[in-house]
mmCIF file of C-alpha atoms in Angstrom:
data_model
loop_
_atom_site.group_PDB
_atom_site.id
_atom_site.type_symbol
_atom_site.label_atom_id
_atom_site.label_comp_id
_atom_site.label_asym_id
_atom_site.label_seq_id
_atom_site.Cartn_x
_atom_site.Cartn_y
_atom_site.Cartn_z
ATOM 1 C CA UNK T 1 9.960 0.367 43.999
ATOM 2 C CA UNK T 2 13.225 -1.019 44.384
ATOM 3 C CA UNK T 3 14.282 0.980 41.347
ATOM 4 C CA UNK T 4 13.341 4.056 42.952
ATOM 5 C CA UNK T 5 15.058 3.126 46.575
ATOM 6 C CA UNK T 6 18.337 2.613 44.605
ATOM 7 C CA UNK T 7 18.011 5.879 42.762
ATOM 8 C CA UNK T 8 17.756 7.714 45.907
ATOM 9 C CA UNK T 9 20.429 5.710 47.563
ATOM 10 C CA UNK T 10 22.805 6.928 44.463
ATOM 11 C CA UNK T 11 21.500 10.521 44.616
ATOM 12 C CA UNK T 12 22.896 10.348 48.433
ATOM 13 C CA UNK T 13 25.989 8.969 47.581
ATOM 14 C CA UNK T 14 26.821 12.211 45.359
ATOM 15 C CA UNK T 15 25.839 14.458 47.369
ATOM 16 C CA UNK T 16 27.858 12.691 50.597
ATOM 17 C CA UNK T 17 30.882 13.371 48.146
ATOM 18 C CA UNK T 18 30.207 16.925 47.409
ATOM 19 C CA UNK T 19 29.323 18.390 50.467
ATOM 20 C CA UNK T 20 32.475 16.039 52.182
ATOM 21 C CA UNK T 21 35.265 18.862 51.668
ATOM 22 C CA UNK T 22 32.780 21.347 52.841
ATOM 23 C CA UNK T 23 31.829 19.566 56.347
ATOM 24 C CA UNK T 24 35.568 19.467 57.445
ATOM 25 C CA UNK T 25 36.471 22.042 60.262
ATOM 26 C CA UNK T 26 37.540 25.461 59.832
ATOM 27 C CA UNK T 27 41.414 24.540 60.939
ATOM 28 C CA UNK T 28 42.003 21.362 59.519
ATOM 29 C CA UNK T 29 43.909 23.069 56.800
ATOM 30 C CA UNK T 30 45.945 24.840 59.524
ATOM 31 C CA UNK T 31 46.741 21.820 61.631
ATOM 32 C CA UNK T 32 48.053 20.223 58.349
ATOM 33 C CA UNK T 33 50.593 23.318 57.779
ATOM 34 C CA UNK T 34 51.201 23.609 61.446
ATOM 35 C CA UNK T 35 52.386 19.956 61.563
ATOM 36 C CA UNK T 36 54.495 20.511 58.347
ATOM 37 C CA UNK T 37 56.066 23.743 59.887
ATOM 38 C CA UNK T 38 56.924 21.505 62.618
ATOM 39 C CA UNK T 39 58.879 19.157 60.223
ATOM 40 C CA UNK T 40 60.736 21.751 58.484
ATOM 41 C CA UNK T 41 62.170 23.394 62.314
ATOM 42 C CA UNK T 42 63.184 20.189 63.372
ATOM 43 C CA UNK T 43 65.077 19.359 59.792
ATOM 44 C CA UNK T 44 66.688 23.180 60.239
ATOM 45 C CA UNK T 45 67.966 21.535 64.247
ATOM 46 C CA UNK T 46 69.408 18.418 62.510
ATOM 47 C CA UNK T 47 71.421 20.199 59.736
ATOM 48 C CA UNK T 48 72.928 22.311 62.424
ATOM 49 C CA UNK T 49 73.809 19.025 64.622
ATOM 50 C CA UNK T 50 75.521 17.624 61.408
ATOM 51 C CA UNK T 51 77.526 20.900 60.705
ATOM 52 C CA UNK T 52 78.436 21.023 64.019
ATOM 53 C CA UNK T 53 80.035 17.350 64.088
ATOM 54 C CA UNK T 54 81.702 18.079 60.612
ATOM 55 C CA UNK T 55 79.282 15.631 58.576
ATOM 56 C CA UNK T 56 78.300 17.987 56.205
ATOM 57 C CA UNK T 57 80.411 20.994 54.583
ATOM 58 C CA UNK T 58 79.938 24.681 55.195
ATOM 59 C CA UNK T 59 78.366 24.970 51.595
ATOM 60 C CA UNK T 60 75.960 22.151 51.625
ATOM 61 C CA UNK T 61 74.941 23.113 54.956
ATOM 62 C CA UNK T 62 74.051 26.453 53.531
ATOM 63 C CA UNK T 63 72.680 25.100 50.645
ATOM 64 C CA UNK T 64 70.039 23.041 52.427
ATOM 65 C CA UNK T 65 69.258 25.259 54.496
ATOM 66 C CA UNK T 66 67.857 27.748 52.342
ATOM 67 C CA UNK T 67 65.947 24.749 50.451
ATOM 68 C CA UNK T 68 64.318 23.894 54.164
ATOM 69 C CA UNK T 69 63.823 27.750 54.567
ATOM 70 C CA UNK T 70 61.525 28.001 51.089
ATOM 71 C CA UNK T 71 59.325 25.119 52.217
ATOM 72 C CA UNK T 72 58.775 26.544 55.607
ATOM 73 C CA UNK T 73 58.045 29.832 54.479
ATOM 74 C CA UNK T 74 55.555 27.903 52.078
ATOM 75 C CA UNK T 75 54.138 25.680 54.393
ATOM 76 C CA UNK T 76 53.615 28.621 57.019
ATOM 77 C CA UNK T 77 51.795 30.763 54.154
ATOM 78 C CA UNK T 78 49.741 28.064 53.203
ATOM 79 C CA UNK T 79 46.241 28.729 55.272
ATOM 80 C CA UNK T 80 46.528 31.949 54.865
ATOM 81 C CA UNK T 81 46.352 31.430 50.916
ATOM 82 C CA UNK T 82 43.937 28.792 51.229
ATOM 83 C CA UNK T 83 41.254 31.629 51.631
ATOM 84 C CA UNK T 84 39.334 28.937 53.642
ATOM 85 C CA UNK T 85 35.589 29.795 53.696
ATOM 86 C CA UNK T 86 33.897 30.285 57.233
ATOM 87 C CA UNK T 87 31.948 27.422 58.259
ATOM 88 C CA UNK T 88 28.574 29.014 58.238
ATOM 89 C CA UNK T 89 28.999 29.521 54.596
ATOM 90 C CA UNK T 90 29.983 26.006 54.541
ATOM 91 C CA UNK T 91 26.715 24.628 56.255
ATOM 92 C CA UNK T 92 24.790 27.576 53.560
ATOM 93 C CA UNK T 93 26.474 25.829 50.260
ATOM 94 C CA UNK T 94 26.509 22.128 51.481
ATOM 95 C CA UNK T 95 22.375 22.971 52.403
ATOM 96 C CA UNK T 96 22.152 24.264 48.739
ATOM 97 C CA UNK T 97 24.270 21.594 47.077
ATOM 98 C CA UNK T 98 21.620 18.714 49.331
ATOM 99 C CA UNK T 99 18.332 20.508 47.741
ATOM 100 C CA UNK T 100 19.886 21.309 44.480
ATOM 101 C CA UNK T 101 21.340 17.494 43.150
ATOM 102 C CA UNK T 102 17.618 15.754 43.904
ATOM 103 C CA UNK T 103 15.610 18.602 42.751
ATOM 104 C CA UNK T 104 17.488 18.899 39.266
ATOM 105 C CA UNK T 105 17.962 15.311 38.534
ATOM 106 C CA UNK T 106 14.358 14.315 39.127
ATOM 107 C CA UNK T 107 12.939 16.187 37.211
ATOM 108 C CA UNK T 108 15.189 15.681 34.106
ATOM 109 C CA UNK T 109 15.099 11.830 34.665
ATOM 110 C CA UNK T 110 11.341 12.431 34.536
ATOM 111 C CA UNK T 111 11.733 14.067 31.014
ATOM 112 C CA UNK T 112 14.398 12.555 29.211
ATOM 113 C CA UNK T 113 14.167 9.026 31.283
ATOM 114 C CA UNK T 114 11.364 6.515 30.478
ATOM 115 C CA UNK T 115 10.419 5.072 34.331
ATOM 116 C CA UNK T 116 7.078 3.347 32.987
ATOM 117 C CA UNK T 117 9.121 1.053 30.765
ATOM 118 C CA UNK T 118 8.010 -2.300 30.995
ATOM 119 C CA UNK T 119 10.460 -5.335 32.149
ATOM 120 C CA UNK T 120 11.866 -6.736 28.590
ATOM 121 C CA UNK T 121 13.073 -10.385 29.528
ATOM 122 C CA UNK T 122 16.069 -12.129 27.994
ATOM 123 C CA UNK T 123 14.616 -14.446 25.997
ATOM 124 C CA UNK T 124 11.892 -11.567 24.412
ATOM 125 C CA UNK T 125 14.796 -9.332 23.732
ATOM 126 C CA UNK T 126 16.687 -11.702 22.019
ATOM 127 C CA UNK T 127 14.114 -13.582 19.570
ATOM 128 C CA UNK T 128 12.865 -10.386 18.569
ATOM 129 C CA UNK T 129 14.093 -8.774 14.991
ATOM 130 C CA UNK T 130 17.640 -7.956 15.469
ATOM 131 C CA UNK T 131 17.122 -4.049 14.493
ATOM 132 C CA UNK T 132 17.558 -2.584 17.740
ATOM 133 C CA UNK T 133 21.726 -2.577 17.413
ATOM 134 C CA UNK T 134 22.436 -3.931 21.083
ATOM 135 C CA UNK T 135 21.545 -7.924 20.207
ATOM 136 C CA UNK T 136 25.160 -8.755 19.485
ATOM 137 C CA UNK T 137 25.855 -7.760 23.459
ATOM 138 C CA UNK T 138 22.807 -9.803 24.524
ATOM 139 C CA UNK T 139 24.185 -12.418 22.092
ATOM 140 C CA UNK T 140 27.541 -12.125 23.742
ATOM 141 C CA UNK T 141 26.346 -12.408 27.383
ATOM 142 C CA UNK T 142 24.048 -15.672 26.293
ATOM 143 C CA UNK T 143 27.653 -17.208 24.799
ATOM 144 C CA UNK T 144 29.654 -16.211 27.666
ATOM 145 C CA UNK T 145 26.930 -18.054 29.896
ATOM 146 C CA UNK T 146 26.516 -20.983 27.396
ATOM 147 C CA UNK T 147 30.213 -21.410 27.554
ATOM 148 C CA UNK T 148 30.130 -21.447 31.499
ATOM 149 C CA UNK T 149 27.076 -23.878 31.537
ATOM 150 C CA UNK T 150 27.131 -25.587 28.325
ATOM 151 C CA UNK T 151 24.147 -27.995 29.313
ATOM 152 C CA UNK T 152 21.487 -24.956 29.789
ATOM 153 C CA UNK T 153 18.888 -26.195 27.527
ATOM 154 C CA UNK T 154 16.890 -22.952 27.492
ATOM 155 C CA UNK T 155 20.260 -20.937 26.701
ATOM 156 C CA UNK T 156 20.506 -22.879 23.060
ATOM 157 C CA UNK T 157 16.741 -22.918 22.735
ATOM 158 C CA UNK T 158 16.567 -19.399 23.278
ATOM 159 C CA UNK T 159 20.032 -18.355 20.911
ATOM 160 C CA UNK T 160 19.340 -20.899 17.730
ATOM 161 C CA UNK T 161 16.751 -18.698 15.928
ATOM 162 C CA UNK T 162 19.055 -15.713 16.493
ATOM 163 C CA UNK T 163 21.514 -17.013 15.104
ATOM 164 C CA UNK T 164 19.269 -18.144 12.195
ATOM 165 C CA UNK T 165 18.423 -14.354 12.096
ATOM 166 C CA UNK T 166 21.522 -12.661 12.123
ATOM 167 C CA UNK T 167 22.705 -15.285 9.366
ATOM 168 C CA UNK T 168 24.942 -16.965 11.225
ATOM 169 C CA UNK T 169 23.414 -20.612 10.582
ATOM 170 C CA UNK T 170 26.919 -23.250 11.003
ATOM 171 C CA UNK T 171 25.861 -21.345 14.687
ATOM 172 C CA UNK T 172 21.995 -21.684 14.676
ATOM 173 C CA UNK T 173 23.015 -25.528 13.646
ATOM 174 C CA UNK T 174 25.321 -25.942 15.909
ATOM 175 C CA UNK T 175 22.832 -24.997 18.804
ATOM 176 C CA UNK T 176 19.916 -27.149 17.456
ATOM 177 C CA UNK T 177 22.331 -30.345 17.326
ATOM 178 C CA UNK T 178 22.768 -29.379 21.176
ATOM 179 C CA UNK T 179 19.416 -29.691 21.517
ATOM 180 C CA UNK T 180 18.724 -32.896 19.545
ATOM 181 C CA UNK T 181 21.701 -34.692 20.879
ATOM 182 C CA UNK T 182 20.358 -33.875 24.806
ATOM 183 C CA UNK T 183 16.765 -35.475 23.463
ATOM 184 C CA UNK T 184 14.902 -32.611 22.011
ATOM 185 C CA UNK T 185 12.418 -34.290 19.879
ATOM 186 C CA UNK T 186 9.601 -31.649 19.332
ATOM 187 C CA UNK T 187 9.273 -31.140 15.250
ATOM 188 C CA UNK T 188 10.348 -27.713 14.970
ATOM 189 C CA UNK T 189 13.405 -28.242 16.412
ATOM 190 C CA UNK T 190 13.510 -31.447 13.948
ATOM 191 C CA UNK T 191 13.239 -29.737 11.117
ATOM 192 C CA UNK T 192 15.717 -26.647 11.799
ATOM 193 C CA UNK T 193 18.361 -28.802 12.701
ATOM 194 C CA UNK T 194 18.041 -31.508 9.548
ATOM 195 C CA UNK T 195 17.106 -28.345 7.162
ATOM 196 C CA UNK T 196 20.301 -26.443 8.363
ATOM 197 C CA UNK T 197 22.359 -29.457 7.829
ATOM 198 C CA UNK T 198 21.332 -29.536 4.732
ATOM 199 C CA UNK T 199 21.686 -25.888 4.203
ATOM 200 C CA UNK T 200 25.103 -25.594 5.664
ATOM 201 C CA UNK T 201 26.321 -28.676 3.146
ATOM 202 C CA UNK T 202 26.010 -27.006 -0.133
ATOM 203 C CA UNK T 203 22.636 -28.501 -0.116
ATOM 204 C CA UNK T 204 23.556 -32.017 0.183
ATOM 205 C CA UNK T 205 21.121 -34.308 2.367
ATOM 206 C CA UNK T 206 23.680 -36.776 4.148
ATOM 207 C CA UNK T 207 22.610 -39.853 6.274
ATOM 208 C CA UNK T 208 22.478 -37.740 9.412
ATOM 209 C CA UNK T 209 20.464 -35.024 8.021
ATOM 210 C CA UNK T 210 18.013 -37.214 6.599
ATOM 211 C CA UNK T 211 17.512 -39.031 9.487
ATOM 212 C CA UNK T 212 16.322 -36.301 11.333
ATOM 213 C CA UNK T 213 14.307 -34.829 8.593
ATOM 214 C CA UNK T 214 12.549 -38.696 8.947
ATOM 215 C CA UNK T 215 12.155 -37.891 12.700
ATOM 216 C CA UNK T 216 10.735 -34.646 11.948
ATOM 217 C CA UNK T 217 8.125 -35.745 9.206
ATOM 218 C CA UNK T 218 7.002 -38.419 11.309
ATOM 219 C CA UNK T 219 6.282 -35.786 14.655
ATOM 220 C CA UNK T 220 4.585 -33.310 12.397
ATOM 221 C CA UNK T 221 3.124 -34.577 8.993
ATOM 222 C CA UNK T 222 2.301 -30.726 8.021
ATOM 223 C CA UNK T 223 6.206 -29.573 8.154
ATOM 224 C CA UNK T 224 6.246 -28.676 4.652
ATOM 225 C CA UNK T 225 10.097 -28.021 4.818
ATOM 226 C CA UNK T 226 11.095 -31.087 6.290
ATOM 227 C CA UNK T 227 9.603 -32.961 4.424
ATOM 228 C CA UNK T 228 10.634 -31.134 0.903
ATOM 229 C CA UNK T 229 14.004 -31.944 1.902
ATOM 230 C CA UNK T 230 13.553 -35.427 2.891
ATOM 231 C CA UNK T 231 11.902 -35.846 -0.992
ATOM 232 C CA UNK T 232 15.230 -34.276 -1.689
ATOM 233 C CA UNK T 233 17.244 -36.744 0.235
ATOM 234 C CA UNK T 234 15.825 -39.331 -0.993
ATOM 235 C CA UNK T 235 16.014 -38.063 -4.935
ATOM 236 C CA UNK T 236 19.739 -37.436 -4.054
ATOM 237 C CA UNK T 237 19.974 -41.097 -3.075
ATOM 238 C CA UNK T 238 18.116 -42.693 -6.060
ATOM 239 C CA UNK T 239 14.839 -43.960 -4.530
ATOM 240 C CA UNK T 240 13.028 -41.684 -6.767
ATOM 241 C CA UNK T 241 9.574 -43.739 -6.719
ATOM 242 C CA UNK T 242 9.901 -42.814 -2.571
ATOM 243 C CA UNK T 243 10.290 -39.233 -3.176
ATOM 244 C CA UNK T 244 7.544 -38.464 -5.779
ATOM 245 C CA UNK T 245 5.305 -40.557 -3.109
ATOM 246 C CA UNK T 246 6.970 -37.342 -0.856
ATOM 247 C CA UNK T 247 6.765 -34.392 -3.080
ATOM 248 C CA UNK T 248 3.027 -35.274 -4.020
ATOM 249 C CA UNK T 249 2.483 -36.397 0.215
ATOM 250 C CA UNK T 250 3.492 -32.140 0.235
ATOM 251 C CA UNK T 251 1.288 -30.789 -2.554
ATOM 252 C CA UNK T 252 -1.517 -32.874 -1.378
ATOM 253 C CA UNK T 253 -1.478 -31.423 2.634
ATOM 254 C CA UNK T 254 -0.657 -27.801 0.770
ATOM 255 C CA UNK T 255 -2.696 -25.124 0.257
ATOM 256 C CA UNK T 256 -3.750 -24.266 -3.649
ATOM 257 C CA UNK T 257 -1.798 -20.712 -2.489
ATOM 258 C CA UNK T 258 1.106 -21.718 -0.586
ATOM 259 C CA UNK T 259 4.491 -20.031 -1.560
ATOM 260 C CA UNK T 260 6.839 -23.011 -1.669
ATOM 261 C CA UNK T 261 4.446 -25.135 -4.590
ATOM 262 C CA UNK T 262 6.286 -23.500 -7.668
ATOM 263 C CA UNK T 263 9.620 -24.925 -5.760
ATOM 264 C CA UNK T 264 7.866 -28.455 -5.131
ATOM 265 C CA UNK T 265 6.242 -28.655 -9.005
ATOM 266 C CA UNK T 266 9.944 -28.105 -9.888
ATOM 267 C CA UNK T 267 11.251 -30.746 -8.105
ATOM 268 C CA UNK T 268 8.406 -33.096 -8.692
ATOM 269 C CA UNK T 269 9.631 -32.352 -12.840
ATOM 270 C CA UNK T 270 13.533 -33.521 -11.997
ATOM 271 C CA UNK T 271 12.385 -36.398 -10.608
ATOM 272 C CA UNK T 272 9.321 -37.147 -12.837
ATOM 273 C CA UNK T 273 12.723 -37.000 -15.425
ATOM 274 C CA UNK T 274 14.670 -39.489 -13.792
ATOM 275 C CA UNK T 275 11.875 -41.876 -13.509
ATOM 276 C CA UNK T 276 11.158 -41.164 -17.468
ATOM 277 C CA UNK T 277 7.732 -40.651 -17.167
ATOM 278 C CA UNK T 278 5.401 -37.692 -19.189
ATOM 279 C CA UNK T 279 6.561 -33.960 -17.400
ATOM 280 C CA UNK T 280 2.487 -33.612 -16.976
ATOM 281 C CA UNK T 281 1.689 -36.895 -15.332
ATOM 282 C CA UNK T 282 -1.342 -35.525 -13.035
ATOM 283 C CA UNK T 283 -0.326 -34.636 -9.441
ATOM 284 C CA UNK T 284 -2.082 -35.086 -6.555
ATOM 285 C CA UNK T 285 -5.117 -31.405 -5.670
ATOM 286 C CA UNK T 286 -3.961 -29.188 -3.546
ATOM 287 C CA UNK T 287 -5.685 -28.015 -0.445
ATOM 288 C CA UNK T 288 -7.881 -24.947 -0.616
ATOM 289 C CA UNK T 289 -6.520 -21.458 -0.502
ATOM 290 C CA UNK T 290 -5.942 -20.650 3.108
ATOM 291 C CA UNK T 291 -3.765 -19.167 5.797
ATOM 292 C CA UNK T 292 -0.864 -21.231 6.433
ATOM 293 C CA UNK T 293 1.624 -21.360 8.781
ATOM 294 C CA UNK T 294 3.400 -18.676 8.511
ATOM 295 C CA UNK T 295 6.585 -20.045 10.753
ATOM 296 C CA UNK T 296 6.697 -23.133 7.875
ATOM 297 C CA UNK T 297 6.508 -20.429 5.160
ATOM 298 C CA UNK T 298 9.318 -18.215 6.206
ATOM 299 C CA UNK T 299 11.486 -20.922 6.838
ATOM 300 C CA UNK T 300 11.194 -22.407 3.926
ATOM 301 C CA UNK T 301 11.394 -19.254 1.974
ATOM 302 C CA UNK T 302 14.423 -18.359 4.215
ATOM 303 C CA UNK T 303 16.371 -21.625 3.654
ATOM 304 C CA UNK T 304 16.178 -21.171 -0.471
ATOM 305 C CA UNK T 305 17.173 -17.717 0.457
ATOM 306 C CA UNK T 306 20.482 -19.551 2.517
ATOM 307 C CA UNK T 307 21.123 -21.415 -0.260
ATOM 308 C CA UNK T 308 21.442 -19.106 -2.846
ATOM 309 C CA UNK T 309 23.582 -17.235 -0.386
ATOM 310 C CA UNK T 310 25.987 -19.955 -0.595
ATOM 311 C CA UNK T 311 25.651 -20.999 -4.427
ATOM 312 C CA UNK T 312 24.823 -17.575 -6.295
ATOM 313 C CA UNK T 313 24.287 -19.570 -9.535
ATOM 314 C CA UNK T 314 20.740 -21.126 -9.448
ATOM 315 C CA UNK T 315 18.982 -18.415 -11.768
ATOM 316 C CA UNK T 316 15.500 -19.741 -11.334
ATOM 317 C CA UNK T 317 15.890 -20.350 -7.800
ATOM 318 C CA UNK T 318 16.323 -16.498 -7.278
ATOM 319 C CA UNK T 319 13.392 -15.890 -9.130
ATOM 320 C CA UNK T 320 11.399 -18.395 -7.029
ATOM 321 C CA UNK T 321 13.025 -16.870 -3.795
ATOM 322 C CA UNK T 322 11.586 -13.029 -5.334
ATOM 323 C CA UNK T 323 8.400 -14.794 -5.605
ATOM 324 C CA UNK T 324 7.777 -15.956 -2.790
ATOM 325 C CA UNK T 325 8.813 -13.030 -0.875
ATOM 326 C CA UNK T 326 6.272 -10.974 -2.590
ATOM 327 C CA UNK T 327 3.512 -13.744 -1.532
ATOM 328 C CA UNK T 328 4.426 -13.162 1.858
ATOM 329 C CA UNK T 329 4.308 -9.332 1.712
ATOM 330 C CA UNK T 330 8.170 -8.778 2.391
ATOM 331 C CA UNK T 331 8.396 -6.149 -0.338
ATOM 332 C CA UNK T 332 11.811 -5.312 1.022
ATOM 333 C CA UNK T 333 13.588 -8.939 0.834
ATOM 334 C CA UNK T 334 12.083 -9.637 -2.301
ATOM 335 C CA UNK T 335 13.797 -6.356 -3.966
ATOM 336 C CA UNK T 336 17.143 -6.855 -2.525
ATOM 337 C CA UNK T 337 16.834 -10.855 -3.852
ATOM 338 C CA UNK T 338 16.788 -8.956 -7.031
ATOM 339 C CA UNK T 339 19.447 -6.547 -6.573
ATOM 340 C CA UNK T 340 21.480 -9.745 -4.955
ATOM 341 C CA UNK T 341 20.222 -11.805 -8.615
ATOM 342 C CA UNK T 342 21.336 -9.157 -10.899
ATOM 343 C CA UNK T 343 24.594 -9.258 -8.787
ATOM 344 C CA UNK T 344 25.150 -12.870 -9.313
ATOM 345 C CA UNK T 345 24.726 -12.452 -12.964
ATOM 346 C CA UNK T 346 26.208 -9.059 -13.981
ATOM 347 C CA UNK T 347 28.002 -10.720 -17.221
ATOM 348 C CA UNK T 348 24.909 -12.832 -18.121
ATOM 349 C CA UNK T 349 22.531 -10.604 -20.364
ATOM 350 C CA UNK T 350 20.444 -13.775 -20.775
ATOM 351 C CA UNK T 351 19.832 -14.347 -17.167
ATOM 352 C CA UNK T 352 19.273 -11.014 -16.465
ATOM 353 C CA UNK T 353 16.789 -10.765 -18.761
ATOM 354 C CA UNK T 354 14.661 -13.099 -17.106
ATOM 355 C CA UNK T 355 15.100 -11.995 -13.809
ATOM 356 C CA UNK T 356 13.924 -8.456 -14.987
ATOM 357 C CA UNK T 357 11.081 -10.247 -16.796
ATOM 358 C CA UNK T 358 9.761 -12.123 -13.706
ATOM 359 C CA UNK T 359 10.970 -8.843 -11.349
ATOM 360 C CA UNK T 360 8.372 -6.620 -13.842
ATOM 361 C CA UNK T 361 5.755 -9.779 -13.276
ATOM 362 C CA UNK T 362 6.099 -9.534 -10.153
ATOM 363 C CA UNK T 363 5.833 -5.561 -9.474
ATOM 364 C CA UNK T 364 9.438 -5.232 -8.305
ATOM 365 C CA UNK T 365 11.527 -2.374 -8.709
ATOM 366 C CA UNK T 366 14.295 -2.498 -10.577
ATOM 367 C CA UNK T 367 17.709 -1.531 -7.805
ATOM 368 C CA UNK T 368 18.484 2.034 -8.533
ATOM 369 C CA UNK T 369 22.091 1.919 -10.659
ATOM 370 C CA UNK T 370 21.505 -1.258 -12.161
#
């Protein structure tokens, strides 16, 4: 309703502004001329007072007088150039323009307008996919407000996954420390904040990081990502006894199907390695097959995918990232991880090989021009 009230108030508006020029009175043009005419006589008097008391030559006098003469001729012509309509076709063409404006515009707005669109809130707009080419304004207005009131809580709740989404993740991290440093100790927050540290840092779990990983683990047992990279953390800081118990903790609470166990078996071999015991020591059964979460899937999936991003080199981790992607149906990401692998190895014929070889496994398409 109130939509509709300020529609018609803006309607009014144009029409007060077309129909002004045609509501003034018949001789308002002519009292303006009449009132210049005026000027002009009276500057004629004063040149003649100055001639007369020698101020001004003979020529100059005559001069200006002819220049005063033009303008008053001019100004006395004026309404009768004007061709000023009568004011009864006035009143007929302001009547029209008053019926006209609403009875056009209404209709068309009907048409080409969409009035029955629903409200779309801030915070829906902005987690949604960002494929509808105005999220870097709504970005932009959330910064400029985040800047003003940097303690709004729901402001970085609300921009962190977008900024996780648009690839900006020293951002998304940036946000999520906001929130864990102002007592934010829900899991998922946990784990995108420790993940992205790691993430950002070349992949390196530092004391920080893993201590939040340790807080996330501990609120959520299930958050497969957090704790793969707390195994990792721990591997990196040679308790590797600690992170097997980890990595087979994560295989154990996974299901037989879940996308990130070829990337867990792998790092459950480095570190069987560095303990020196048999590559097949028996690992702990897997859950049965069953829907997981998908929000633990995708980030995982989307972290290796972050990674590689930022170290191009890790040939079987781009095979594991095309993998995965075609486990969770994103036909789309898992070609251009392809495209992206063959990029990363253009000069490598026997990397590329096996990236076509698990691509062809797989059912991927091979980029076009490669």
């Amino acid at each position: 309703m109130v939509f509709w009230i300020l529609l018609a108030l803006l309607t009014a508006a144009v029409v007060l502004v077309l129909i002004a020029p045609m509501a003034r009175p018949a001789g308002a043009f002519s009292s303006v001329s009449g009132e210049e005419t005026r000027v002009y006589r009276d500057q004629l008097s004063e040149l003649d007072r100055d001639r007369d008391r020698g101020l001004i030559g003979s020529e100059e006098a005559d001069a200006a007088r002819a220049e005063i003469g033009r303008r008053l001729l001019m100004a006395a012509n004026a309404p009768a150039e004007a061709g000023m309509p009568r004011p009864a076709a006035n009143r007929i063409v302001a009547l029209i323009t008053v019926v006209a404006i609403p009875a056009i515009a209404l209709p068309l707005y009907l048409f080409v307008g969409q009035p029955d669109m629903p409200d779309a809130p801030l915070a829906e707009r902005l987690t949604a996919a960002p494929a509808a080419g105005n999220v870097a304004d709504l970005v932009g207005r959330v910064e400029k407000h985040l800047a003003a009131n940097p303690d709004d809580l729901s402001g970085w709740r609300i921009i962190a996954p977008v900024y996780a989404r648009l690839g900006r993740l020293d951002d998304a991290v940036k946000a999520w420390g906001k929130l864990v440093a102002a007592g934010e100790a829900d899991a998922a927050t946990l784990e995108n904040y420790g993940t992205g540290l790691v993430d950002t840092n070349d992949g390196i779990v530092s004391p920080d990081a893993q201590s939040v990983l340790a807080r996330a683990v501990a609120a959520d047992p299930e958050r497969a990502r957090a704790r793969f990279y707390y195994a990792e953390g721990l591997r990196q800081a040679g308790a590797f006894d600690e992170a097997l118990q980890q990595v087979d903790e994560l295989i154990r609470r996974s299901p037989a199907d879940a996308p990130w166990l070829s990337t867990t078996r792998g790092k459950r071999g480095e570190i069987l390695a560095a303990l020196k015991k048999p590559a097949d020591t028996p690992e702990p059964p897997t859950l049965p097959a069953a829907a997981v979460n998908n929000e633990a899937i995708q980030g995982m999936v989307d972290g290796l995918a972050a990674r590689l991003a930022a170290d191009p080199g890790d040939r079987d981790g781009w095979i594991r990232l095309m993998r995965s992607n075609v486990v969770l149906g994103r036909s789309d990401k898992a070609g251009a991880a392809l495209a992206d692998a063959r990029k990363a190895f253009a000069g490598n014929a026997e990397a590329l090989a096996a990236i076509d070889a698990a691509a062809a496994e797989l059912g991927i398409a091979k980029p076009e021009g490669q």
